[in-house]
Structure formats: C-alpha cells, structure tokens
PDB file of C-alpha atoms and ligand atoms in Angstrom:
ATOM      1  CA  MET A   1     129.382  93.306  89.587  1.00 43.00           C
ATOM      2  CA  ALA A   2     125.761  92.457  90.370  1.00 48.00           C
ATOM      3  CA  VAL A   3     124.713  92.913  93.995  1.00 51.00           C
ATOM      4  CA  SER A   4     122.262  90.395  95.502  1.00 57.00           C
ATOM      5  CA  ASN A   5     118.784  91.842  96.089  1.00 62.00           C
ATOM      6  CA  GLU A   6     118.895  90.365  99.566  1.00 67.00           C
ATOM      7  CA  ASN A   7     120.899  93.271 100.918  1.00 90.00           C
ATOM      8  CA  LYS A   8     119.984  96.262  98.839  1.00 96.00           C
ATOM      9  CA  VAL A   9     118.417  99.459 100.102  1.00 97.00           C
ATOM     10  CA  ILE A  10     116.757 102.409  98.384  1.00 98.00           C
ATOM     11  CA  ILE A  11     116.617 105.722 100.171  1.00 97.00           C
ATOM     12  CA  PHE A  12     114.152 108.498  99.418  1.00 97.00           C
ATOM     13  CA  SER A  13     114.849 111.823 101.048  1.00 95.00           C
ATOM     14  CA  ALA A  14     113.381 115.252 100.424  1.00 91.00           C
ATOM     15  CA  PRO A  15     112.465 118.510 102.074  1.00 84.00           C
ATOM     16  CA  SER A  16     108.882 118.283 103.367  1.00 75.00           C
ATOM     17  CA  GLY A  17     106.325 119.243 100.745  1.00 74.00           C
ATOM     18  CA  ALA A  18     108.413 117.888  97.855  1.00 81.00           C
ATOM     19  CA  GLY A  19     105.949 115.015  97.294  1.00 84.00           C
ATOM     20  CA  LYS A  20     108.141 112.251  98.676  1.00 90.00           C
ATOM     21  CA  SER A  21     105.366 110.320 100.485  1.00 90.00           C
ATOM     22  CA  THR A  22     103.224 110.115  97.339  1.00 93.00           C
ATOM     23  CA  ILE A  23     106.133 108.716  95.334  1.00 96.00           C
ATOM     24  CA  VAL A  24     107.121 106.240  98.059  1.00 96.00           C
ATOM     25  CA  LYS A  25     103.505 104.983  98.420  1.00 96.00           C
ATOM     26  CA  HIS A  26     103.223 104.535  94.669  1.00 97.00           C
ATOM     27  CA  LEU A  27     106.429 102.473  94.494  1.00 98.00           C
ATOM     28  CA  LEU A  28     105.441 100.271  97.440  1.00 97.00           C
ATOM     29  CA  GLY A  29     102.084  99.553  95.783  1.00 98.00           C
ATOM     30  CA  LYS A  30     103.701  98.669  92.484  1.00 98.00           C
ATOM     31  CA  TYR A  31     106.737  96.578  93.447  1.00 98.00           C
ATOM     32  CA  PRO A  32     106.257  93.609  95.817  1.00 97.00           C
ATOM     33  CA  PHE A  33     110.030  93.255  96.186  1.00 96.00           C
ATOM     34  CA  LEU A  34     110.170  96.598  98.033  1.00 97.00           C
ATOM     35  CA  GLU A  35     109.430  96.840 101.743  1.00 97.00           C
ATOM     36  CA  PHE A  36     109.036 100.009 103.754  1.00 97.00           C
ATOM     37  CA  SER A  37     111.443 100.474 106.637  1.00 97.00           C
ATOM     38  CA  ILE A  38     109.326 101.331 109.663  1.00 98.00           C
ATOM     39  CA  SER A  39     111.272 103.920 111.636  1.00 97.00           C
ATOM     40  CA  ALA A  40     111.286 104.357 115.372  1.00 98.00           C
ATOM     41  CA  THR A  41     110.257 107.766 116.710  1.00 97.00           C
ATOM     42  CA  SER A  42     109.812 109.540 120.006  1.00 97.00           C
ATOM     43  CA  ARG A  43     107.027 111.761 118.672  1.00 94.00           C
ATOM     44  CA  LEU A  44     103.380 110.959 119.436  1.00 93.00           C
ATOM     45  CA  PRO A  45     101.176 109.174 116.863  1.00 93.00           C
ATOM     46  CA  ARG A  46      99.212 111.539 114.586  1.00 88.00           C
ATOM     47  CA  GLY A  47      95.681 110.839 113.329  1.00 88.00           C
ATOM     48  CA  GLU A  48      95.238 107.212 112.271  1.00 91.00           C
ATOM     49  CA  GLU A  49      98.900 106.265 112.691  1.00 93.00           C
ATOM     50  CA  LYS A  50      99.478 102.833 114.212  1.00 96.00           C
ATOM     51  CA  ASP A  51     102.379 101.457 116.206  1.00 97.00           C
ATOM     52  CA  GLY A  52     104.353  98.927 114.171  1.00 97.00           C
ATOM     53  CA  VAL A  53     102.751 100.109 110.915  1.00 95.00           C
ATOM     54  CA  ASP A  54     103.628 103.770 110.426  1.00 94.00           C
ATOM     55  CA  TYR A  55     106.304 103.953 113.108  1.00 97.00           C
ATOM     56  CA  TYR A  56     107.479 102.126 116.182  1.00 98.00           C
ATOM     57  CA  PHE A  57     106.461 104.664 118.798  1.00 98.00           C
ATOM     58  CA  PHE A  58     108.637 105.039 121.901  1.00 98.00           C
ATOM     59  CA  THR A  59     108.898 107.557 124.723  1.00 97.00           C
ATOM     60  CA  LYS A  60     111.938 109.801 124.622  1.00 97.00           C
ATOM     61  CA  GLU A  61     113.443 107.790 127.515  1.00 97.00           C
ATOM     62  CA  GLU A  62     112.918 104.478 125.727  1.00 98.00           C
ATOM     63  CA  PHE A  63     114.424 105.948 122.557  1.00 98.00           C
ATOM     64  CA  LYS A  64     117.495 107.194 124.435  1.00 97.00           C
ATOM     65  CA  GLN A  65     117.983 103.784 126.054  1.00 98.00           C
ATOM     66  CA  LYS A  66     117.986 102.198 122.622  1.00 98.00           C
ATOM     67  CA  ILE A  67     120.607 104.725 121.460  1.00 98.00           C
ATOM     68  CA  GLU A  68     122.781 103.784 124.431  1.00 98.00           C
ATOM     69  CA  LYS A  69     122.392 100.081 123.699  1.00 98.00           C
ATOM     70  CA  GLY A  70     123.512 100.672 120.094  1.00 98.00           C
ATOM     71  CA  GLU A  71     120.232  99.416 118.616  1.00 98.00           C
ATOM     72  CA  PHE A  72     120.112 101.953 115.782  1.00 97.00           C
ATOM     73  CA  VAL A  73     121.636 101.886 112.321  1.00 96.00           C
ATOM     74  CA  GLU A  74     121.135 105.676 112.306  1.00 96.00           C
ATOM     75  CA  TYR A  75     119.081 108.222 114.213  1.00 96.00           C
ATOM     76  CA  GLU A  76     118.536 111.977 114.119  1.00 93.00           C
ATOM     77  CA  GLU A  77     116.799 114.589 116.196  1.00 93.00           C
ATOM     78  CA  VAL A  78     114.858 115.681 113.098  1.00 87.00           C
ATOM     79  CA  TYR A  79     112.829 118.311 114.950  1.00 82.00           C
ATOM     80  CA  ALA A  80     113.810 119.765 118.336  1.00 84.00           C
ATOM     81  CA  GLY A  81     112.940 117.140 120.939  1.00 89.00           C
ATOM     82  CA  SER A  82     111.709 114.545 118.386  1.00 93.00           C
ATOM     83  CA  TYR A  83     113.984 111.627 117.588  1.00 96.00           C
ATOM     84  CA  TYR A  84     113.675 109.396 114.545  1.00 96.00           C
ATOM     85  CA  GLY A  85     115.800 106.401 113.689  1.00 97.00           C
ATOM     86  CA  THR A  86     116.187 103.070 111.969  1.00 97.00           C
ATOM     87  CA  LEU A  87     116.534 100.020 114.187  1.00 98.00           C
ATOM     88  CA  LYS A  88     119.058  97.328 113.279  1.00 96.00           C
ATOM     89  CA  SER A  89     116.290  94.772 113.932  1.00 97.00           C
ATOM     90  CA  GLU A  90     114.154  96.419 111.209  1.00 97.00           C
ATOM     91  CA  VAL A  91     116.894  96.120 108.602  1.00 96.00           C
ATOM     92  CA  GLU A  92     117.448  92.447 109.533  1.00 95.00           C
ATOM     93  CA  ARG A  93     113.691  91.744 109.450  1.00 96.00           C
ATOM     94  CA  ILE A  94     113.318  92.997 105.876  1.00 96.00           C
ATOM     95  CA  TRP A  95     116.526  91.518 104.477  1.00 95.00           C
ATOM     96  CA  ALA A  96     115.575  88.123 105.969  1.00 94.00           C
ATOM     97  CA  LYS A  97     112.608  88.147 103.575  1.00 94.00           C
ATOM     98  CA  GLY A  98     114.849  88.882 100.600  1.00 94.00           C
ATOM     99  CA  HIS A  99     113.193  92.255 100.050  1.00 96.00           C
ATOM    100  CA  ILE A 100     114.835  95.546  99.115  1.00 97.00           C
ATOM    101  CA  ILE A 101     114.454  98.048 101.953  1.00 98.00           C
ATOM    102  CA  LEU A 102     112.805 101.338 101.069  1.00 98.00           C
ATOM    103  CA  PHE A 103     113.695 104.191 103.400  1.00 96.00           C
ATOM    104  CA  ASP A 104     111.677 107.384 103.690  1.00 94.00           C
ATOM    105  CA  ILE A 105     113.956 109.419 105.918  1.00 93.00           C
ATOM    106  CA  ASP A 106     115.281 112.916 106.365  1.00 90.00           C
ATOM    107  CA  VAL A 107     118.175 114.213 104.281  1.00 92.00           C
ATOM    108  CA  LYS A 108     120.918 113.734 106.886  1.00 92.00           C
ATOM    109  CA  GLY A 109     119.668 110.240 107.727  1.00 94.00           C
ATOM    110  CA  GLY A 110     119.626 109.435 104.010  1.00 95.00           C
ATOM    111  CA  ILE A 111     123.251 110.474 103.615  1.00 95.00           C
ATOM    112  CA  ASN A 112     124.232 108.389 106.658  1.00 95.00           C
ATOM    113  CA  ILE A 113     122.499 105.278 105.300  1.00 96.00           C
ATOM    114  CA  LYS A 114     124.143 105.782 101.908  1.00 96.00           C
ATOM    115  CA  ARG A 115     127.548 106.070 103.557  1.00 96.00           C
ATOM    116  CA  LEU A 116     126.894 102.881 105.515  1.00 95.00           C
ATOM    117  CA  TYR A 117     125.701 100.664 102.662  1.00 95.00           C
ATOM    118  CA  GLY A 118     127.723 102.111  99.769  1.00 95.00           C
ATOM    119  CA  SER A 119     127.093 100.334  96.465  1.00 93.00           C
ATOM    120  CA  HIS A 120     124.254  98.340  98.068  1.00 95.00           C
ATOM    121  CA  ALA A 121     122.382 101.610  98.500  1.00 97.00           C
ATOM    122  CA  LEU A 122     120.675 103.867  95.987  1.00 97.00           C
ATOM    123  CA  ALA A 123     120.019 107.332  97.391  1.00 98.00           C
ATOM    124  CA  VAL A 124     117.327 109.394  95.668  1.00 98.00           C
ATOM    125  CA  PHE A 125     116.656 113.038  96.421  1.00 97.00           C
ATOM    126  CA  ILE A 126     113.240 114.451  95.540  1.00 95.00           C
ATOM    127  CA  ARG A 127     113.255 118.175  95.070  1.00 92.00           C
ATOM    128  CA  PRO A 128     110.479 120.671  94.491  1.00 87.00           C
ATOM    129  CA  PRO A 129     110.926 122.841  91.363  1.00 86.00           C
ATOM    130  CA  SER A 130     111.602 125.817  93.651  1.00 88.00           C
ATOM    131  CA  VAL A 131     111.356 126.980  97.247  1.00 88.00           C
ATOM    132  CA  GLU A 132     108.351 129.134  96.235  1.00 89.00           C
ATOM    133  CA  THR A 133     106.514 126.050  94.941  1.00 87.00           C
ATOM    134  CA  LEU A 134     107.308 124.235  98.149  1.00 85.00           C
ATOM    135  CA  LYS A 135     105.848 127.073 100.192  1.00 88.00           C
ATOM    136  CA  GLU A 136     102.704 127.142  98.050  1.00 89.00           C
ATOM    137  CA  ARG A 137     102.255 123.378  98.503  1.00 85.00           C
ATOM    138  CA  LEU A 138     102.607 123.585 102.260  1.00 86.00           C
ATOM    139  CA  VAL A 139     100.043 126.409 102.369  1.00 90.00           C
ATOM    140  CA  LEU A 140      97.626 124.411 100.181  1.00 90.00           C
ATOM    141  CA  ARG A 141      98.121 121.258 102.275  1.00 86.00           C
ATOM    142  CA  GLY A 142      96.806 123.295 105.198  1.00 85.00           C
ATOM    143  CA  THR A 143      98.249 121.087 107.947  1.00 83.00           C
ATOM    144  CA  ASP A 144     100.793 123.578 109.292  1.00 84.00           C
ATOM    145  CA  SER A 145     100.566 126.978 110.976  1.00 88.00           C
ATOM    146  CA  PRO A 146     102.254 129.935 109.201  1.00 90.00           C
ATOM    147  CA  GLN A 147     105.131 129.692 111.717  1.00 90.00           C
ATOM    148  CA  ALA A 148     105.518 125.959 111.092  1.00 87.00           C
ATOM    149  CA  ILE A 149     105.551 126.630 107.333  1.00 89.00           C
ATOM    150  CA  GLU A 150     108.323 129.192 107.794  1.00 90.00           C
ATOM    151  CA  ARG A 151     110.302 126.650 109.829  1.00 87.00           C
ATOM    152  CA  ARG A 152     109.820 123.923 107.230  1.00 85.00           C
ATOM    153  CA  VAL A 153     110.795 126.280 104.384  1.00 89.00           C
ATOM    154  CA  ALA A 154     113.954 127.351 106.228  1.00 90.00           C
ATOM    155  CA  LYS A 155     114.830 123.676 106.825  1.00 86.00           C
ATOM    156  CA  ALA A 156     114.109 122.891 103.166  1.00 88.00           C
ATOM    157  CA  GLU A 157     116.522 125.601 101.989  1.00 90.00           C
ATOM    158  CA  GLU A 158     119.209 124.021 104.142  1.00 90.00           C
ATOM    159  CA  GLU A 159     118.355 120.490 102.947  1.00 89.00           C
ATOM    160  CA  LEU A 160     118.436 121.436  99.265  1.00 91.00           C
ATOM    161  CA  GLU A 161     122.143 122.066  99.649  1.00 92.00           C
ATOM    162  CA  TYR A 162     122.692 118.335 100.241  1.00 93.00           C
ATOM    163  CA  ALA A 163     121.056 117.219  96.993  1.00 93.00           C
ATOM    164  CA  GLY A 164     124.444 116.744  95.316  1.00 94.00           C
ATOM    165  CA  MET A 165     125.366 113.982  97.768  1.00 95.00           C
ATOM    166  CA  PHE A 166     122.621 111.702  96.402  1.00 97.00           C
ATOM    167  CA  ASP A 167     122.923 109.237  93.512  1.00 97.00           C
ATOM    168  CA  ARG A 168     119.844 110.552  91.722  1.00 97.00           C
ATOM    169  CA  ILE A 169     117.757 113.711  91.866  1.00 96.00           C
ATOM    170  CA  ILE A 170     114.123 113.751  90.792  1.00 96.00           C
ATOM    171  CA  VAL A 171     112.594 117.195  90.292  1.00 93.00           C
ATOM    172  CA  ASN A 172     108.946 116.825  91.212  1.00 91.00           C
ATOM    173  CA  ASP A 173     107.447 119.325  88.799  1.00 89.00           C
ATOM    174  CA  SER A 174     104.843 117.078  87.214  1.00 92.00           C
ATOM    175  CA  LEU A 175     103.861 114.208  89.522  1.00 93.00           C
ATOM    176  CA  GLU A 176     103.247 111.895  86.583  1.00 95.00           C
ATOM    177  CA  CYS A 177     106.790 112.398  85.273  1.00 96.00           C
ATOM    178  CA  ALA A 178     108.280 112.092  88.758  1.00 96.00           C
ATOM    179  CA  LEU A 179     106.500 108.754  89.315  1.00 97.00           C
ATOM    180  CA  ARG A 180     107.698 107.398  85.988  1.00 97.00           C
ATOM    181  CA  GLU A 181     111.245 108.538  86.667  1.00 97.00           C
ATOM    182  CA  ALA A 182     111.141 106.887  90.108  1.00 97.00           C
ATOM    183  CA  GLU A 183     109.917 103.615  88.535  1.00 98.00           C
ATOM    184  CA  ILE A 184     112.762 103.599  86.016  1.00 98.00           C
ATOM    185  CA  ILE A 185     115.329 104.261  88.752  1.00 97.00           C
ATOM    186  CA  VAL A 186     113.954 101.440  90.955  1.00 97.00           C
ATOM    187  CA  GLU A 187     113.703  98.904  88.106  1.00 97.00           C
ATOM    188  CA  ARG A 188     117.241  99.626  86.992  1.00 96.00           C
ATOM    189  CA  PHE A 189     118.600  99.195  90.515  1.00 96.00           C
ATOM    190  CA  TYR A 190     116.600  95.969  90.969  1.00 95.00           C
ATOM    191  CA  ASN A 191     118.091  94.526  87.795  1.00 93.00           C
ATOM    192  CA  GLU A 192     121.655  95.668  88.459  1.00 88.00           C
TER     193      GLU A 192
HETATM  194  P1  5GP B 201     106.960 113.021 110.316  1.00 62.65           P
HETATM  195  O1  5GP B 201     106.982 113.443 111.752  1.00 62.65           O
HETATM  196  O2  5GP B 201     106.320 114.048 109.433  1.00 62.65           O
HETATM  197  O3  5GP B 201     106.370 111.628 110.146  1.00 62.65           O
HETATM  198  O4  5GP B 201     108.471 112.868 109.823  1.00 62.65           O
HETATM  199  C1  5GP B 201     109.368 113.909 109.968  1.00 62.65           C
HETATM  200  C2  5GP B 201     110.651 113.637 109.244  1.00 62.65           C
HETATM  201  O5  5GP B 201     111.376 112.552 109.836  1.00 62.65           O
HETATM  202  C3  5GP B 201     110.486 113.240 107.771  1.00 62.65           C
HETATM  203  O6  5GP B 201     111.385 114.046 107.003  1.00 62.65           O
HETATM  204  C4  5GP B 201     110.906 111.813 107.727  1.00 62.65           C
HETATM  205  O7  5GP B 201     111.463 111.491 106.474  1.00 62.65           O
HETATM  206  C5  5GP B 201     111.954 111.766 108.820  1.00 62.65           C
HETATM  207  N1  5GP B 201     112.219 110.408 109.297  1.00 62.65           N
HETATM  208  C6  5GP B 201     111.336 109.396 109.424  1.00 62.65           C
HETATM  209  N2  5GP B 201     111.953 108.300 109.856  1.00 62.65           N
HETATM  210  C7  5GP B 201     113.263 108.595 109.998  1.00 62.65           C
HETATM  211  C8  5GP B 201     114.432 107.834 110.389  1.00 62.65           C
HETATM  212  O8  5GP B 201     114.368 106.642 110.704  1.00 62.65           O
HETATM  213  N3  5GP B 201     115.606 108.495 110.422  1.00 62.65           N
HETATM  214  C9  5GP B 201     115.727 109.787 110.081  1.00 62.65           C
HETATM  215  N4  5GP B 201     116.932 110.319 110.119  1.00 62.65           N
HETATM  216  N5  5GP B 201     114.666 110.535 109.680  1.00 62.65           N
HETATM  217  C10 5GP B 201     113.438 109.948 109.646  1.00 62.65           C
END
C-alpha cells in the first residue's frame, strides 16, 4: 500500500568518516521534497554553525529539562557529556509542509527512529569499504587529534555491527556510485 509523502522519513546513519554528510548534502540540494531535520544538541557550536540552521543549541540543563518534559522523539548521549536529539516540534514542522524528513543521526538514534516510524521510515546505513579506509579518511580530514581518531575508529567498529538493522546499506567506495545509489533509493521511496 502506498504511504502518503506527508509522513515519511528517511534516515541516514554511518560511522563518522563514512561520507554521510556529503551524501546528505547532495540529496538535499537535488530533491526539494526532502527537508533536513535540525537536531537539538548540548554541544557548543563549531566554526560557522548557526543556531536553528545546523542545530538547535541548548545548554545541558536546558536539554535535560526538555527530556523531562518529553519533548524528544529520540535522544542519545552520542559522546560523553554531549546530548543530541530530535524534537517532536521539528518533526511536526517538516511534516506540516508535506516534506519528507531527512535525518542525519547516529546509528542508535537511526535504529530508534526506524522502530518508531516503521514502514513510513527508510533507514540507510552508509559504510566505509573498511575500517582501515575510515582511519585513513579521518587522518586526511585532519580535524581530529590521534586520540580522537582512535576513539572514532573504536566507535565505528561498534557501529558497523548494527548495519544489518537498516533497510539499505550503501558502501561508500566510490563517491560517485554512492551518490547515484542514494538517489535511486530516495526516488524509489518517494514513489512508493
Ligand atoms: P557532530 O557533533 O559531529 O555534529 O555530530 C556527532 C554525531 O551526532 C553524528 O554522528 C550525528 O549524526 C549525531 N547526531 C546528530 N543529531 C542527532 C540526533 O538528533 N540524534 C542522535 N541520536 N544523533 C544525532
């Protein structure tokens, strides 16, 4: 049975360094029916990040109050001391426009959203060809210290074990192929 586009969601999850952000940006630029879900976070803004654009930035206290008030669809302490979550108000805001929500969230959050929305949700896991490639990419990106890279790689190894819980897996070996594959997956879900 066809599901109305008014309440569909697409989830992209991946270990960091798998190329998820590039794929998500590409899809948002190409399909006007997709809208990015702006997450809430308790971490500080980085670089040019703006409140209400990249994230809704809150203090840890504000974030915890929102948890208590039941304002989140899902939330996770993705890194020790840093909370990330999706506000119910954000989901309502995007669905009210008739858009499909595009989530860029961590692996556990992705699984939770999939569980919540069932057949209205398409969960896509982006994986690097190997853990070695992932490490190389993080080193080349140059934004993390060697210790932070080790932490991210360890987390990635753990996250890769959840890949089987997603509807689709895209192996990001060649970016061009990964983008094309992502487009096909999105178009098919849109037309379902
Ligand atoms: P960063 O601090 O690099 O922007 O994001 C760190 C991680 O948090 C990324 O893996 C990102 O996908 C994840 N993340 C962002 N928003 C959410 C969210 O709303 N919920 C969950 N569970 N994870 C999120």
